[in-house]
PDB file of C-alpha atoms in Angstrom:
ATOM      1  CA  MET A  18     -29.793  -1.633  -4.465  1.00 91.00           C
ATOM      2  CA  ARG A  19     -33.323  -2.199  -5.562  1.00 94.00           C
ATOM      3  CA  GLU A  20     -34.465  -3.259  -2.049  1.00 96.00           C
ATOM      4  CA  TYR A  21     -32.955   0.060  -0.849  1.00 95.00           C
ATOM      5  CA  GLY A  22     -35.149   1.899  -3.450  1.00 94.00           C
ATOM      6  CA  LEU A  23     -32.343   2.617  -5.897  1.00 92.00           C
ATOM      7  CA  ASP A  24     -32.295   1.830  -9.773  1.00 95.00           C
ATOM      8  CA  PRO A  25     -29.014   0.102 -10.854  1.00 94.00           C
ATOM      9  CA  SER A  26     -29.785   0.925 -14.551  1.00 95.00           C
ATOM     10  CA  LYS A  27     -29.374   4.679 -13.686  1.00 93.00           C
ATOM     11  CA  VAL A  28     -25.850   4.294 -12.273  1.00 91.00           C
ATOM     12  CA  ASP A  29     -24.353   6.444 -15.063  1.00 92.00           C
ATOM     13  CA  GLU A  30     -26.313   9.382 -13.886  1.00 90.00           C
ATOM     14  CA  ALA A  31     -24.371   9.396 -10.645  1.00 87.00           C
ATOM     15  CA  ILE A  32     -21.037   9.966 -12.433  1.00 89.00           C
ATOM     16  CA  ARG A  33     -19.405  13.162 -11.240  1.00 90.00           C
ATOM     17  CA  LYS A  34     -17.607  15.051 -14.132  1.00 90.00           C
ATOM     18  CA  THR A  35     -14.277  16.501 -13.775  1.00 92.00           C
ATOM     19  CA  GLY A  36     -14.582  20.089 -12.364  1.00 89.00           C
ATOM     20  CA  SER A  37     -18.026  19.456 -10.852  1.00 92.00           C
ATOM     21  CA  ILE A  38     -16.461  19.117  -7.405  1.00 94.00           C
ATOM     22  CA  LYS A  39     -14.180  21.799  -5.982  1.00 94.00           C
ATOM     23  CA  ALA A  40     -12.246  19.447  -3.518  1.00 96.00           C
ATOM     24  CA  PHE A  41     -12.369  16.151  -1.780  1.00 97.00           C
ATOM     25  CA  ILE A  42     -10.899  16.107   1.716  1.00 97.00           C
ATOM     26  CA  GLU A  43     -10.589  12.717   3.556  1.00 97.00           C
ATOM     27  CA  LEU A  44     -10.070  12.302   7.246  1.00 98.00           C
ATOM     28  CA  HIS A  45      -8.600   8.821   8.142  1.00 98.00           C
ATOM     29  CA  ILE A  46      -6.681   7.086  10.850  1.00 97.00           C
ATOM     30  CA  GLU A  47      -2.916   6.701   9.934  1.00 97.00           C
ATOM     31  CA  GLN A  48      -2.963   2.920  10.160  1.00 96.00           C
ATOM     32  CA  GLY A  49       0.787   3.130  11.148  1.00 95.00           C
ATOM     33  CA  PRO A  50       2.920   4.178  14.102  1.00 96.00           C
ATOM     34  CA  ILE A  51       4.653   7.269  13.085  1.00 96.00           C
ATOM     35  CA  LEU A  52       2.270  10.096  14.559  1.00 97.00           C
ATOM     36  CA  GLU A  53       2.014   8.286  17.851  1.00 97.00           C
ATOM     37  CA  ASN A  54       5.786   7.620  18.092  1.00 97.00           C
ATOM     38  CA  GLU A  55       6.526  11.288  17.255  1.00 97.00           C
ATOM     39  CA  LYS A  56       3.658  12.656  19.392  1.00 97.00           C
ATOM     40  CA  ILE A  57       2.314  14.741  16.621  1.00 98.00           C
ATOM     41  CA  ASN A  58      -1.500  15.479  16.391  1.00 98.00           C
ATOM     42  CA  ILE A  59      -2.066  15.382  12.620  1.00 98.00           C
ATOM     43  CA  GLY A  60      -0.419  13.973   9.546  1.00 98.00           C
ATOM     44  CA  ILE A  61      -0.865  16.000   6.322  1.00 98.00           C
ATOM     45  CA  VAL A  62      -0.701  13.546   3.532  1.00 97.00           C
ATOM     46  CA  GLU A  63       1.651  14.524   0.581  1.00 96.00           C
ATOM     47  CA  SER A  64       0.641  11.683  -1.666  1.00 94.00           C
ATOM     48  CA  VAL A  65      -0.773   8.246  -1.756  1.00 94.00           C
ATOM     49  CA  ALA A  66       1.865   5.730  -2.756  1.00 94.00           C
ATOM     50  CA  GLY A  67       1.864   4.021  -5.995  1.00 93.00           C
ATOM     51  CA  LEU A  68       1.581   0.133  -5.787  1.00 95.00           C
ATOM     52  CA  ARG A  69       1.997  -2.978  -7.687  1.00 97.00           C
ATOM     53  CA  ILE A  70       1.006  -6.503  -6.631  1.00 98.00           C
ATOM     54  CA  PHE A  71       2.163  -9.710  -8.309  1.00 98.00           C
ATOM     55  CA  ASP A  72       1.466 -13.480  -8.359  1.00 98.00           C
ATOM     56  CA  VAL A  73       4.625 -15.360  -8.683  1.00 98.00           C
ATOM     57  CA  PHE A  74       4.922 -19.154  -9.518  1.00 98.00           C
ATOM     58  CA  VAL A  75       8.139 -20.868  -9.275  1.00 98.00           C
ATOM     59  CA  HIS A  76       8.392 -24.473 -10.693  1.00 98.00           C
ATOM     60  CA  GLY A  77      10.977 -26.880  -9.586  1.00 98.00           C
ATOM     61  CA  ARG A  78      11.269 -30.628  -8.853  1.00 97.00           C
ATOM     62  CA  SER A  79      10.276 -32.699  -5.823  1.00 97.00           C
ATOM     63  CA  ASP A  80      13.211 -34.837  -4.355  1.00 96.00           C
ATOM     64  CA  HIS A  81      14.018 -36.719  -1.110  1.00 96.00           C
ATOM     65  CA  ALA A  82      15.226 -34.306   1.625  1.00 96.00           C
ATOM     66  CA  GLY A  83      17.682 -36.831   2.939  1.00 96.00           C
ATOM     67  CA  ASN A  84      19.147 -38.374  -0.210  1.00 95.00           C
ATOM     68  CA  THR A  85      19.262 -35.473  -2.680  1.00 95.00           C
ATOM     69  CA  PRO A  86      22.469 -33.283  -2.315  1.00 96.00           C
ATOM     70  CA  LEU A  87      21.845 -29.475  -2.184  1.00 95.00           C
ATOM     71  CA  THR A  88      23.855 -28.983  -5.315  1.00 94.00           C
ATOM     72  CA  MET A  89      21.480 -31.310  -7.322  1.00 95.00           C
ATOM     73  CA  ARG A  90      18.202 -29.883  -6.253  1.00 96.00           C
ATOM     74  CA  ALA A  91      15.712 -27.772  -8.178  1.00 97.00           C
ATOM     75  CA  ASP A  92      14.163 -26.146  -4.925  1.00 98.00           C
ATOM     76  CA  SER A  93      11.414 -23.735  -5.911  1.00 98.00           C
ATOM     77  CA  PHE A  94      11.000 -22.450  -2.363  1.00 98.00           C
ATOM     78  CA  LEU A  95      14.763 -21.695  -2.114  1.00 98.00           C
ATOM     79  CA  ALA A  96      14.669 -19.716  -5.355  1.00 98.00           C
ATOM     80  CA  SER A  97      11.587 -17.857  -4.125  1.00 98.00           C
ATOM     81  CA  SER A  98      13.078 -16.886  -0.746  1.00 98.00           C
ATOM     82  CA  LYS A  99      16.132 -15.571  -2.496  1.00 98.00           C
ATOM     83  CA  ALA A 100      13.993 -13.356  -4.663  1.00 98.00           C
ATOM     84  CA  VAL A 101      12.030 -12.123  -1.647  1.00 98.00           C
ATOM     85  CA  CYS A 102      15.068 -11.235   0.197  1.00 98.00           C
ATOM     86  CA  ALA A 103      16.606  -9.404  -2.824  1.00 98.00           C
ATOM     87  CA  GLY A 104      13.392  -7.360  -3.234  1.00 98.00           C
ATOM     88  CA  THR A 105      13.385  -6.409   0.497  1.00 98.00           C
ATOM     89  CA  GLU A 106      17.043  -5.295   0.298  1.00 98.00           C
ATOM     90  CA  LYS A 107      16.421  -3.219  -2.902  1.00 98.00           C
ATOM     91  CA  ALA A 108      13.532  -1.435  -1.199  1.00 98.00           C
ATOM     92  CA  LEU A 109      15.635  -0.723   1.859  1.00 98.00           C
ATOM     93  CA  GLU A 110      18.378   0.643  -0.445  1.00 98.00           C
ATOM     94  CA  ILE A 111      16.006   3.004  -2.348  1.00 97.00           C
ATOM     95  CA  GLY A 112      14.215   4.391   0.715  1.00 95.00           C
ATOM     96  CA  GLU A 113      11.771   7.071  -0.029  1.00 91.00           C
ATOM     97  CA  ASN A 114       9.171   5.136   1.941  1.00 91.00           C
ATOM     98  CA  THR A 115       9.477   2.206  -0.433  1.00 96.00           C
ATOM     99  CA  VAL A 116       8.192  -1.011   1.043  1.00 97.00           C
ATOM    100  CA  PHE A 117       8.082  -4.589  -0.088  1.00 98.00           C
ATOM    101  CA  THR A 118       5.954  -7.356   1.362  1.00 98.00           C
ATOM    102  CA  CYS A 119       5.485 -11.035   0.784  1.00 98.00           C
ATOM    103  CA  GLY A 120       2.489 -11.922   2.977  1.00 96.00           C
ATOM    104  CA  TYR A 121       1.436 -15.060   1.287  1.00 98.00           C
ATOM    105  CA  ILE A 122       3.369 -18.221   0.230  1.00 98.00           C
ATOM    106  CA  ASN A 123       2.190 -21.711  -0.696  1.00 98.00           C
ATOM    107  CA  VAL A 124       4.691 -24.492  -1.046  1.00 98.00           C
ATOM    108  CA  LYS A 125       3.900 -27.809  -2.715  1.00 98.00           C
ATOM    109  CA  PRO A 126       3.734 -30.731  -2.064  1.00 97.00           C
ATOM    110  CA  GLY A 127       3.999 -29.138   1.405  1.00 96.00           C
ATOM    111  CA  ALA A 128       5.778 -31.981   3.332  1.00 96.00           C
ATOM    112  CA  PHE A 129       8.755 -31.363   5.553  1.00 95.00           C
ATOM    113  CA  ASN A 130      10.924 -34.032   3.982  1.00 97.00           C
ATOM    114  CA  ILE A 131      10.282 -33.344   0.299  1.00 97.00           C
ATOM    115  CA  VAL A 132      11.926 -30.460  -1.712  1.00 97.00           C
ATOM    116  CA  ALA A 133       9.376 -28.060  -2.928  1.00 97.00           C
ATOM    117  CA  ASN A 134       8.316 -28.608  -6.603  1.00 98.00           C
ATOM    118  CA  GLU A 135       6.149 -25.529  -6.841  1.00 98.00           C
ATOM    119  CA  THR A 136       6.032 -22.310  -4.831  1.00 98.00           C
ATOM    120  CA  HIS A 137       3.371 -19.626  -5.200  1.00 98.00           C
ATOM    121  CA  PHE A 138       3.883 -16.285  -3.515  1.00 98.00           C
ATOM    122  CA  GLN A 139       2.446 -12.864  -3.768  1.00 98.00           C
ATOM    123  CA  ILE A 140       4.314  -9.645  -3.474  1.00 98.00           C
ATOM    124  CA  ASP A 141       3.207  -6.150  -2.663  1.00 98.00           C
ATOM    125  CA  CYS A 142       5.578  -3.211  -3.469  1.00 98.00           C
ATOM    126  CA  ARG A 143       4.760   0.442  -2.690  1.00 96.00           C
ATOM    127  CA  SER A 144       6.690   3.691  -2.895  1.00 96.00           C
ATOM    128  CA  ARG A 145       6.394   7.439  -3.625  1.00 93.00           C
ATOM    129  CA  SER A 146       6.557   6.636  -7.322  1.00 93.00           C
ATOM    130  CA  LEU A 147       5.990   3.587  -9.475  1.00 94.00           C
ATOM    131  CA  GLU A 148       9.509   4.088 -10.911  1.00 96.00           C
ATOM    132  CA  ASN A 149      10.919   2.910  -7.512  1.00 97.00           C
ATOM    133  CA  VAL A 150       8.373   0.094  -7.432  1.00 97.00           C
ATOM    134  CA  ASP A 151       9.625  -1.091 -10.878  1.00 97.00           C
ATOM    135  CA  LYS A 152      13.360  -1.005  -9.652  1.00 98.00           C
ATOM    136  CA  VAL A 153      12.374  -3.355  -6.825  1.00 98.00           C
ATOM    137  CA  ILE A 154      10.396  -5.632  -9.123  1.00 98.00           C
ATOM    138  CA  ASN A 155      13.250  -5.827 -11.556  1.00 98.00           C
ATOM    139  CA  VAL A 156      15.593  -7.000  -8.822  1.00 98.00           C
ATOM    140  CA  VAL A 157      13.082  -9.644  -7.952  1.00 98.00           C
ATOM    141  CA  LYS A 158      12.893 -10.874 -11.576  1.00 98.00           C
ATOM    142  CA  LYS A 159      16.733 -10.724 -11.867  1.00 98.00           C
ATOM    143  CA  SER A 160      17.139 -12.964  -8.719  1.00 98.00           C
ATOM    144  CA  LEU A 161      14.623 -15.457 -10.293  1.00 98.00           C
ATOM    145  CA  ASP A 162      16.389 -15.419 -13.677  1.00 98.00           C
ATOM    146  CA  THR A 163      19.743 -16.054 -11.913  1.00 98.00           C
ATOM    147  CA  SER A 164      18.295 -19.023  -9.980  1.00 98.00           C
ATOM    148  CA  CYS A 165      16.836 -20.423 -13.149  1.00 97.00           C
ATOM    149  CA  ALA A 166      20.049 -19.939 -15.167  1.00 97.00           C
ATOM    150  CA  GLN A 167      22.004 -21.790 -12.419  1.00 95.00           C
ATOM    151  CA  ASN A 168      19.557 -24.671 -12.294  1.00 94.00           C
ATOM    152  CA  GLN A 169      17.916 -25.971 -15.568  1.00 91.00           C
ATOM    153  CA  GLY A 170      15.070 -27.637 -13.415  1.00 96.00           C
ATOM    154  CA  LEU A 171      13.771 -24.200 -12.342  1.00 98.00           C
ATOM    155  CA  SER A 172      11.367 -21.863 -14.122  1.00 98.00           C
ATOM    156  CA  TYR A 173       8.908 -19.138 -13.144  1.00 98.00           C
ATOM    157  CA  GLU A 174       6.000 -17.019 -14.110  1.00 98.00           C
ATOM    158  CA  ILE A 175       5.181 -13.605 -12.764  1.00 98.00           C
ATOM    159  CA  LYS A 176       1.724 -11.995 -13.189  1.00 98.00           C
ATOM    160  CA  GLU A 177       0.678  -8.529 -12.254  1.00 98.00           C
ATOM    161  CA  LYS A 178      -2.657  -8.290 -10.373  1.00 97.00           C
ATOM    162  CA  ILE A 179      -2.867  -4.690  -9.453  1.00 95.00           C
ATOM    163  CA  SER A 180      -1.206  -1.507 -10.524  1.00 95.00           C
ATOM    164  CA  MET A 181      -2.041   1.887  -9.112  1.00 92.00           C
ATOM    165  CA  LYS A 182      -0.131   5.183  -9.941  1.00 92.00           C
ATOM    166  CA  GLU A 183       0.680   7.375  -7.026  1.00 92.00           C
ATOM    167  CA  VAL A 184      -1.680  10.401  -6.490  1.00 93.00           C
ATOM    168  CA  LEU A 185      -0.386  13.750  -5.329  1.00 94.00           C
ATOM    169  CA  MET A 186      -2.494  15.833  -2.807  1.00 96.00           C
ATOM    170  CA  ASP A 187      -3.165  19.419  -3.636  1.00 97.00           C
ATOM    171  CA  GLU A 188      -0.302  21.761  -2.562  1.00 97.00           C
ATOM    172  CA  ASN A 189      -2.512  24.733  -1.816  1.00 97.00           C
ATOM    173  CA  ILE A 190      -4.885  22.674   0.479  1.00 98.00           C
ATOM    174  CA  LYS A 191      -1.924  21.112   2.213  1.00 98.00           C
ATOM    175  CA  SER A 192      -0.561  24.651   2.963  1.00 97.00           C
ATOM    176  CA  LEU A 193      -3.953  25.856   4.114  1.00 97.00           C
ATOM    177  CA  MET A 194      -4.219  22.877   6.527  1.00 98.00           C
ATOM    178  CA  GLU A 195      -0.900  23.650   7.976  1.00 98.00           C
ATOM    179  CA  SER A 196      -1.958  27.304   8.453  1.00 97.00           C
ATOM    180  CA  GLU A 197      -5.266  26.426   9.935  1.00 97.00           C
ATOM    181  CA  ALA A 198      -3.672  23.759  12.285  1.00 98.00           C
ATOM    182  CA  ALA A 199      -1.222  26.364  13.488  1.00 97.00           C
ATOM    183  CA  LYS A 200      -4.046  28.754  14.484  1.00 97.00           C
ATOM    184  CA  ALA A 201      -5.745  25.970  16.367  1.00 96.00           C
ATOM    185  CA  GLY A 202      -2.554  24.888  18.169  1.00 97.00           C
ATOM    186  CA  ILE A 203      -2.585  21.451  16.431  1.00 98.00           C
ATOM    187  CA  SER A 204       0.881  20.054  15.632  1.00 98.00           C
ATOM    188  CA  THR A 205       1.394  18.653  12.170  1.00 98.00           C
ATOM    189  CA  ARG A 206       3.872  16.882   9.897  1.00 98.00           C
ATOM    190  CA  ARG A 207       3.657  15.846   6.129  1.00 97.00           C
ATOM    191  CA  MET A 208       3.830  12.186   5.401  1.00 96.00           C
ATOM    192  CA  LEU A 209       3.136   9.541   2.769  1.00 94.00           C
ATOM    193  CA  SER A 210       0.112   7.310   2.813  1.00 94.00           C
ATOM    194  CA  GLY A 211       1.237   3.764   1.944  1.00 90.00           C
ATOM    195  CA  ALA A 212      -2.405   2.665   1.950  1.00 89.00           C
ATOM    196  CA  ALA A 213      -4.852   3.193  -0.824  1.00 87.00           C
ATOM    197  CA  HIS A 214      -7.754   5.585   0.010  1.00 93.00           C
ATOM    198  CA  ASP A 215     -10.990   7.132  -1.560  1.00 94.00           C
ATOM    199  CA  ALA A 216      -8.778  10.163  -2.342  1.00 94.00           C
ATOM    200  CA  MET A 217      -6.880   8.222  -4.932  1.00 90.00           C
ATOM    201  CA  VAL A 218     -10.087   7.733  -7.005  1.00 90.00           C
ATOM    202  CA  MET A 219     -11.402  11.222  -6.431  1.00 94.00           C
ATOM    203  CA  GLY A 220      -8.035  12.648  -7.517  1.00 92.00           C
ATOM    204  CA  SER A 221      -8.978  11.986 -11.228  1.00 90.00           C
ATOM    205  CA  ILE A 222     -11.845  14.491 -11.006  1.00 94.00           C
ATOM    206  CA  CYS A 223     -10.902  17.167  -8.413  1.00 95.00           C
ATOM    207  CA  ASP A 224      -8.282  18.490  -6.067  1.00 96.00           C
ATOM    208  CA  VAL A 225      -7.735  16.114  -3.084  1.00 97.00           C
ATOM    209  CA  ALA A 226      -6.228  16.262   0.388  1.00 98.00           C
ATOM    210  CA  MET A 227      -6.120  13.911   3.372  1.00 98.00           C
ATOM    211  CA  ILE A 228      -5.767  14.295   7.162  1.00 98.00           C
ATOM    212  CA  PHE A 229      -4.301  11.485   9.183  1.00 98.00           C
ATOM    213  CA  VAL A 230      -4.958  11.080  12.940  1.00 98.00           C
ATOM    214  CA  PRO A 231      -2.793   8.712  15.156  1.00 98.00           C
ATOM    215  CA  SER A 232      -3.431   5.046  15.422  1.00 97.00           C
ATOM    216  CA  ARG A 233      -2.473   3.330  18.748  1.00 97.00           C
ATOM    217  CA  GLY A 234       0.433   1.056  18.139  1.00 96.00           C
ATOM    218  CA  GLY A 235      -0.001   1.506  14.393  1.00 95.00           C
ATOM    219  CA  ARG A 236      -2.680  -1.113  14.402  1.00 95.00           C
ATOM    220  CA  SER A 237      -5.601  -1.187  11.994  1.00 95.00           C
ATOM    221  CA  HIS A 238      -8.062  -3.773  10.650  1.00 94.00           C
ATOM    222  CA  VAL A 239      -7.871  -5.622  13.920  1.00 96.00           C
ATOM    223  CA  PRO A 240      -9.861  -5.555  17.161  1.00 96.00           C
ATOM    224  CA  GLU A 241      -7.121  -3.609  18.784  1.00 96.00           C
ATOM    225  CA  GLU A 242      -7.442  -0.631  16.346  1.00 96.00           C
ATOM    226  CA  TRP A 243      -7.962   2.481  18.372  1.00 97.00           C
ATOM    227  CA  THR A 244      -7.716   6.295  18.037  1.00 97.00           C
ATOM    228  CA  ASP A 245      -8.260   8.454  21.096  1.00 96.00           C
ATOM    229  CA  TYR A 246     -11.299  10.658  20.972  1.00 97.00           C
ATOM    230  CA  GLU A 247      -9.049  13.668  21.508  1.00 97.00           C
ATOM    231  CA  ASP A 248      -7.135  12.958  18.416  1.00 97.00           C
ATOM    232  CA  ILE A 249     -10.392  12.479  16.435  1.00 97.00           C
ATOM    233  CA  GLN A 250     -11.555  15.772  17.611  1.00 98.00           C
ATOM    234  CA  LYS A 251      -8.390  17.497  16.422  1.00 98.00           C
ATOM    235  CA  GLY A 252      -8.799  15.919  13.010  1.00 98.00           C
ATOM    236  CA  THR A 253     -12.426  16.860  12.827  1.00 98.00           C
ATOM    237  CA  GLU A 254     -11.494  20.440  13.918  1.00 98.00           C
ATOM    238  CA  LEU A 255      -8.891  20.655  11.092  1.00 98.00           C
ATOM    239  CA  LEU A 256     -11.324  19.195   8.531  1.00 98.00           C
ATOM    240  CA  TYR A 257     -13.929  21.677   9.532  1.00 98.00           C
ATOM    241  CA  ARG A 258     -11.649  24.726   9.351  1.00 97.00           C
ATOM    242  CA  THR A 259     -10.290  23.567   5.936  1.00 97.00           C
ATOM    243  CA  VAL A 260     -13.680  23.009   4.484  1.00 97.00           C
ATOM    244  CA  LYS A 261     -15.048  26.390   5.756  1.00 96.00           C
ATOM    245  CA  ASN A 262     -12.082  28.199   4.288  1.00 96.00           C
ATOM    246  CA  LEU A 263     -12.265  26.454   0.933  1.00 95.00           C
ATOM    247  CA  ALA A 264     -16.164  27.020   0.770  1.00 93.00           C
ATOM    248  CA  SER A 265     -15.728  30.704   1.511  1.00 91.00           C
ATOM    249  CA  GLU A 266     -13.664  31.047  -1.717  1.00 80.00           C
TER     250      GLU A 266
END
């Protein structure tokens, strides 16, 4: 920051007070396949999902894969996999754009012929409300409790890493966007953002809204990420019309 000519000691002077900004409107790629699949130009975000991320450690006992009967094992990976499946099934049952992901798992000692004595996995759960997220996480804990009750050689720890409450987009701005899009011949649909965005932070000090443009194949954060220029133009057009309308107030 200093090399750029800024003074880090004055960072507090940059704080924006509540009410000092009329609105914050964010244009972003969808990062999902819905708009492309439905051949819709623009997604008007209703809310940014609430999310919780956890570290889970399941402790068991290493045994020989060939000579230890299944009924006599304390398999930490098996207990972990049951919990992940239970969480996924609960998310499907709840619906409401509730998603549950286990994208990281580490099994020790990590040999194909040794029963896992420790399994560390991370879970990411998101939904329209944290209430739904809590329902899913409770099912995960219940599954682990059941596995530990059935096998005294198992135990677990679960630690929350991140918790973010859902953020609602401003209803008046959403309606304005729909009106301006209709005038411009731009098709729209309302949708949830499952990814976190700057609007989540800005929502604590001003009204916020988001515009999504299609992502080819729903791909993002990879070299294949692509949004057609025509789609970007439509998103920019709607952003311009919305800001101009709000500014005229």
